[in-house]
Amino acid sequence: MVYQCGLLTHKKESVPLKNISVNLSICEFVAGVSATLNYENEEKVPLEAFFVFPMDEDSAVYSFEALVDGKKIVAELQDKCKAHINYENAISQGHQAFLLEEDKCSRDVFSCDVGNLPPGSKVELTLRYVQELPLEADGAMRYVLPAILNPRYHLSGLPEDSCLNMKTPVAPLEDPPYTLSMTATITSQHSIEKVQSNCTLSPVEYLGSAKTSVQVSLADGHKFDRDVELLIYYSEVHSPSVAVEMGMPEKQPDSLMGDPCAMVSFYPDIPEIEVPVACGEFVILMDCSGSMRSPMNKQAKSQPRIEAAKETLILLLKSLSIGCYFNIYEFGSSFGTFFPDSVMYTQETMEEAVERVQLMEADRGGTEILTPLRDIYRKPPIAGHPLQLFVFTDGEVADTFTIIREVKLNSKKHRCFSFGIGEGASTSLIKNIARVSGGMAEFITGKDRMQSKVLRALKRSLQPVVENISLSWNLPSGLSAEMLSPEQTSLFRGQRLIIYAQLSGTMLPEEATGEVCLKYTFQGKSFENKMLFPLQPKLDVSLTIHRLAAKSLLQAKDMGFRETVGRDKNDVLNISLESGVISSFTAFVAINKELNKPIQGPLVYRNIPTPVLLTALNNHVPRLDRGAPVYAARSFDIPLARPCPSSLSKRRINFCATVVQQPCGSVSRKHEVQSSGPRHRRSHELFEDYTQGKKTYSSTSVDVQKPQAVFEEELYLQLIALQKADGSWDLDESLGKVLDMSLENILAAHPAKHLDPSAWATILAVIWLHANCSSLKWEWELLEKKAIAWVRPFAGSSMSVLVKAAIAFLKVSVNPGIFDL
């Protein structure tokens, strides 16, 4: 069933939310955020306003307060059911009330209720949260302020009390009814080399000569056309560290918030080893829902998500090794597979898979990932080939917790590498399915190259497993450390590891130190990383480390309002209430009882428009040939006399929107286990005519007006498409077109004509990649390794002669050492 976040109304109604102001404080790899929502009622009647907005999955929201007529009202974190009752009772009695909560079906969506906003009144609502910043491959710390909330695809059995079910009207990104401003202050003990953003920033202002503090802000006129991303580059980003934070004096010792808390950050130096030749079962789960037709970014002529995914998928297929196993699933409202079961990677199976990738379309309706996941998990394992699952999706699903739970239940069978494509991808889904399975998560937004991030993940998946990960403490007598972070089960080369611990006992004089040691085994060898640190805890009024430690605990135990049961449910509720960090079972509620008299109705209900990619909204309707029902949503603003509290929750569902099912003809499509039947080829497909070397490249397909960078990228993709499964290239006219050489000249320059011409062609291709595509090496590094491993036995003692002749023939400057000469 497709539920949409509402349709854009053409009425020019007043929107009570006027602006969102964000103050961001980043210290090293931790961000503290204060976001203020400014409301004003310009109507002549009192309002109740409802706003749905995105939040990063890793955000630990710990404070919510209202400023009304100069008076601060601090919200209390309560059991969610109790908070709802208190909120409904308050507004029924004419009091002002405010409610902030996570959605019951996804941890990265929040809703804010403002009850009884009198005519002409203003109110400021401020929420505060802290979060760890992920480390990018190039050493950047990445902060994202989610601004886009795309419609989520709902299964028919989804509970109706999800805020995602409410048909809040959507706002076009080019003309939002409210503004967004953000100011960021960044500090570090090391110098800050640069700050980059996908949005226009005001001039960067360094606050000291040592460049250890900088301030930036969004330029005036920023629009809600993308998530706001900051990339911060420090001079020594890989330095390990330990920070100890003082607990709350009023709390009992031996409690989470009463004892000091330590945050340990390690960057283990894991050796890089040769990738196994043929090992692993690689199953690729590709989102082909309608929303994948949306563009990758807001730039003119931005590539559709599905096209970028197809290019990446072909590159990934080309990078696998002969002898491994693979399969590809397409999913949307239904799913299909390229093969009934995973097949061995050969030239024939690779060719068939690449040809079918070319025919992929974003035409499968909604986003139902759970069914194909279960089909994958039902398959028997292949001995000696551990399962590696690659999930590509724009993350527009609503049954997030159910999917995470399914992946977690099968975490012993596989690792999951997840990729969130485009603005508005669910951070809750993408991060958690990787986290619970010991994989890695990546987000591809703006001008990010999907290919680089995916091939980096593939390289990590091929590395041997780091085992026996443990953390030990050497502390003075009378002091002990208790781990708060979940047990670490996987570790990748270049990955940062953050661990939280509670320190109990007697704290010591200023000169006292402790030692923490990370131990692990890799390829049968034992490794240790040790750090000395001072034991004097620092005071932080925000209790940043304690909140992050609590969030770490909650992420391990909180599987959603309906998926978490038994003891875990009680633990989540207790941790949340003690730490003040919101969870699936708690909500913030604030009530202003100091009004001179209760506010008199009728009370008008206003759903505040949510910034949404309208292309995603329009593309989410299933095609009729998929046999899926079509739904239309209407959004209403209805003046309401206050009903009794017990009926309010029903009012929100029943009065906000009506969903009407319409017939979609007699065309139907049954559930597929294996897709069948050809689809129409797309005339602009980059890889067409190259994959199997069956056709000759036509110069008419190249747009000579294209920028040089675009033209070279197309040549690069064409060269990759010509590589065979074993890593070699054939010497033919298609290769000559990429090299801009005639076949006759290439053959004439061959210095060892007694050898297989493919060896000469393969060496030329590898040298061309180094000469023309060095900036994309992450993408073709595995291809190069396959090629060199293939060419060595064929070239033998002639290798050096071939390489030198190829460099001279192509007239490039490339180090022959790339062939280990």
PDB file of N, CA, C and O in Angstrom, residues 8 31 38 44 47 69 84 98 131 201 210 260 313 340 498 651 706 715 747 761 780 793 801:
ATOM      1  N   LEU A   8       0.434  18.502  -2.052  1.00  0.00           N
ATOM      2  CA  LEU A   8       0.595  19.944  -1.912  1.00  0.00           C
ATOM      3  C   LEU A   8      -0.729  20.645  -2.178  1.00  0.00           C
ATOM      4  O   LEU A   8      -1.323  20.497  -3.247  1.00  0.00           O
ATOM      5  N   ALA A  31      29.315  16.239  17.692  1.00  0.00           N
ATOM      6  CA  ALA A  31      28.524  17.434  17.400  1.00  0.00           C
ATOM      7  C   ALA A  31      27.451  17.629  18.456  1.00  0.00           C
ATOM      8  O   ALA A  31      26.764  16.683  18.841  1.00  0.00           O
ATOM      9  N   ASN A  38      10.538  28.283  15.400  1.00  0.00           N
ATOM     10  CA  ASN A  38       9.825  29.507  15.763  1.00  0.00           C
ATOM     11  C   ASN A  38       8.420  29.497  15.161  1.00  0.00           C
ATOM     12  O   ASN A  38       8.256  29.450  13.939  1.00  0.00           O
ATOM     13  N   LYS A  44      -6.944  34.208  13.371  1.00  0.00           N
ATOM     14  CA  LYS A  44      -7.814  34.793  14.390  1.00  0.00           C
ATOM     15  C   LYS A  44      -8.415  33.739  15.319  1.00  0.00           C
ATOM     16  O   LYS A  44      -9.277  34.051  16.141  1.00  0.00           O
ATOM     17  N   LEU A  47      -4.771  27.601  17.430  1.00  0.00           N
ATOM     18  CA  LEU A  47      -4.337  26.508  16.566  1.00  0.00           C
ATOM     19  C   LEU A  47      -3.752  25.356  17.358  1.00  0.00           C
ATOM     20  O   LEU A  47      -3.196  25.547  18.442  1.00  0.00           O
ATOM     21  N   ASP A  69       6.246  33.902  25.665  1.00  0.00           N
ATOM     22  CA  ASP A  69       6.165  35.230  26.299  1.00  0.00           C
ATOM     23  C   ASP A  69       7.302  35.445  27.294  1.00  0.00           C
ATOM     24  O   ASP A  69       7.089  35.941  28.410  1.00  0.00           O
ATOM     25  N   HIS A  84       1.432  11.137  26.119  1.00  0.00           N
ATOM     26  CA  HIS A  84       0.290  11.397  25.237  1.00  0.00           C
ATOM     27  C   HIS A  84      -0.950  11.753  26.043  1.00  0.00           C
ATOM     28  O   HIS A  84      -1.693  12.686  25.686  1.00  0.00           O
ATOM     29  N   PHE A  98       3.046  21.002  24.543  1.00  0.00           N
ATOM     30  CA  PHE A  98       3.989  20.709  23.476  1.00  0.00           C
ATOM     31  C   PHE A  98       4.461  19.269  23.634  1.00  0.00           C
ATOM     32  O   PHE A  98       4.761  18.822  24.748  1.00  0.00           O
ATOM     33  N   GLN A 131      25.660  13.908  18.738  1.00  0.00           N
ATOM     34  CA  GLN A 131      25.895  12.736  17.902  1.00  0.00           C
ATOM     35  C   GLN A 131      27.369  12.617  17.530  1.00  0.00           C
ATOM     36  O   GLN A 131      28.097  13.607  17.484  1.00  0.00           O
ATOM     37  N   LEU A 201      27.984  28.522   1.686  1.00  0.00           N
ATOM     38  CA  LEU A 201      28.299  29.003   3.026  1.00  0.00           C
ATOM     39  C   LEU A 201      28.754  30.453   2.979  1.00  0.00           C
ATOM     40  O   LEU A 201      29.251  30.936   1.950  1.00  0.00           O
ATOM     41  N   ALA A 210      46.047  29.780  15.255  1.00  0.00           N
ATOM     42  CA  ALA A 210      46.450  28.381  15.129  1.00  0.00           C
ATOM     43  C   ALA A 210      45.477  27.574  14.273  1.00  0.00           C
ATOM     44  O   ALA A 210      45.688  26.386  14.044  1.00  0.00           O
ATOM     45  N   PRO A 260      31.504   8.735  36.486  1.00  0.00           N
ATOM     46  CA  PRO A 260      32.187   9.269  35.294  1.00  0.00           C
ATOM     47  C   PRO A 260      32.053   8.290  34.130  1.00  0.00           C
ATOM     48  O   PRO A 260      31.857   7.084  34.315  1.00  0.00           O
ATOM     49  N   LEU A 313      26.578  -0.911 -10.478  1.00  0.00           N
ATOM     50  CA  LEU A 313      26.361  -2.346 -10.416  1.00  0.00           C
ATOM     51  C   LEU A 313      27.222  -3.078 -11.453  1.00  0.00           C
ATOM     52  O   LEU A 313      27.794  -4.138 -11.171  1.00  0.00           O
ATOM     53  N   PRO A 340      17.849 -18.291 -10.301  1.00  0.00           N
ATOM     54  CA  PRO A 340      17.080 -18.903  -9.201  1.00  0.00           C
ATOM     55  C   PRO A 340      17.891 -19.008  -7.916  1.00  0.00           C
ATOM     56  O   PRO A 340      17.368 -18.815  -6.819  1.00  0.00           O
ATOM     57  N   ILE A 498      34.783   3.490  18.266  1.00  0.00           N
ATOM     58  CA  ILE A 498      34.441   4.287  19.441  1.00  0.00           C
ATOM     59  C   ILE A 498      33.756   3.390  20.456  1.00  0.00           C
ATOM     60  O   ILE A 498      32.798   2.675  20.134  1.00  0.00           O
ATOM     61  N   ARG A 651      -8.874  11.010  16.052  1.00  0.00           N
ATOM     62  CA  ARG A 651      -9.123  12.197  15.242  1.00  0.00           C
ATOM     63  C   ARG A 651      -7.953  12.489  14.328  1.00  0.00           C
ATOM     64  O   ARG A 651      -8.104  12.830  13.163  1.00  0.00           O
ATOM     65  N   LYS A 706      30.104  17.618 -25.436  1.00  0.00           N
ATOM     66  CA  LYS A 706      30.166  17.365 -24.004  1.00  0.00           C
ATOM     67  C   LYS A 706      31.462  17.901 -23.418  1.00  0.00           C
ATOM     68  O   LYS A 706      32.500  17.904 -24.078  1.00  0.00           O
ATOM     69  N   LEU A 715      34.349   7.324 -21.759  1.00  0.00           N
ATOM     70  CA  LEU A 715      35.372   6.418 -22.271  1.00  0.00           C
ATOM     71  C   LEU A 715      35.809   5.433 -21.189  1.00  0.00           C
ATOM     72  O   LEU A 715      36.022   4.243 -21.470  1.00  0.00           O
ATOM     73  N   LEU A 747      48.077  -3.241 -33.455  1.00  0.00           N
ATOM     74  CA  LEU A 747      48.702  -4.513 -33.787  1.00  0.00           C
ATOM     75  C   LEU A 747      50.149  -4.313 -34.244  1.00  0.00           C
ATOM     76  O   LEU A 747      51.048  -5.091 -33.900  1.00  0.00           O
ATOM     77  N   ALA A 761      46.666  -6.127 -25.226  1.00  0.00           N
ATOM     78  CA  ALA A 761      45.480  -5.292 -25.016  1.00  0.00           C
ATOM     79  C   ALA A 761      45.276  -4.990 -23.532  1.00  0.00           C
ATOM     80  O   ALA A 761      44.937  -3.860 -23.148  1.00  0.00           O
ATOM     81  N   TRP A 780      38.535   1.339  -9.870  1.00  0.00           N
ATOM     82  CA  TRP A 780      39.045   0.295 -10.762  1.00  0.00           C
ATOM     83  C   TRP A 780      40.242  -0.456 -10.183  1.00  0.00           C
ATOM     84  O   TRP A 780      40.874  -1.261 -10.879  1.00  0.00           O
ATOM     85  N   PRO A 793      50.997 -14.633 -16.216  1.00  0.00           N
ATOM     86  CA  PRO A 793      51.371 -15.929 -16.803  1.00  0.00           C
ATOM     87  C   PRO A 793      51.510 -15.876 -18.332  1.00  0.00           C
ATOM     88  O   PRO A 793      52.328 -16.586 -18.905  1.00  0.00           O
ATOM     89  N   VAL A 801      59.158  -5.740 -21.484  1.00  0.00           N
ATOM     90  CA  VAL A 801      59.175  -5.210 -22.844  1.00  0.00           C
ATOM     91  C   VAL A 801      57.791  -4.701 -23.242  1.00  0.00           C
ATOM     92  O   VAL A 801      57.638  -3.617 -23.824  1.00  0.00           O
TER      93      VAL A 801
END
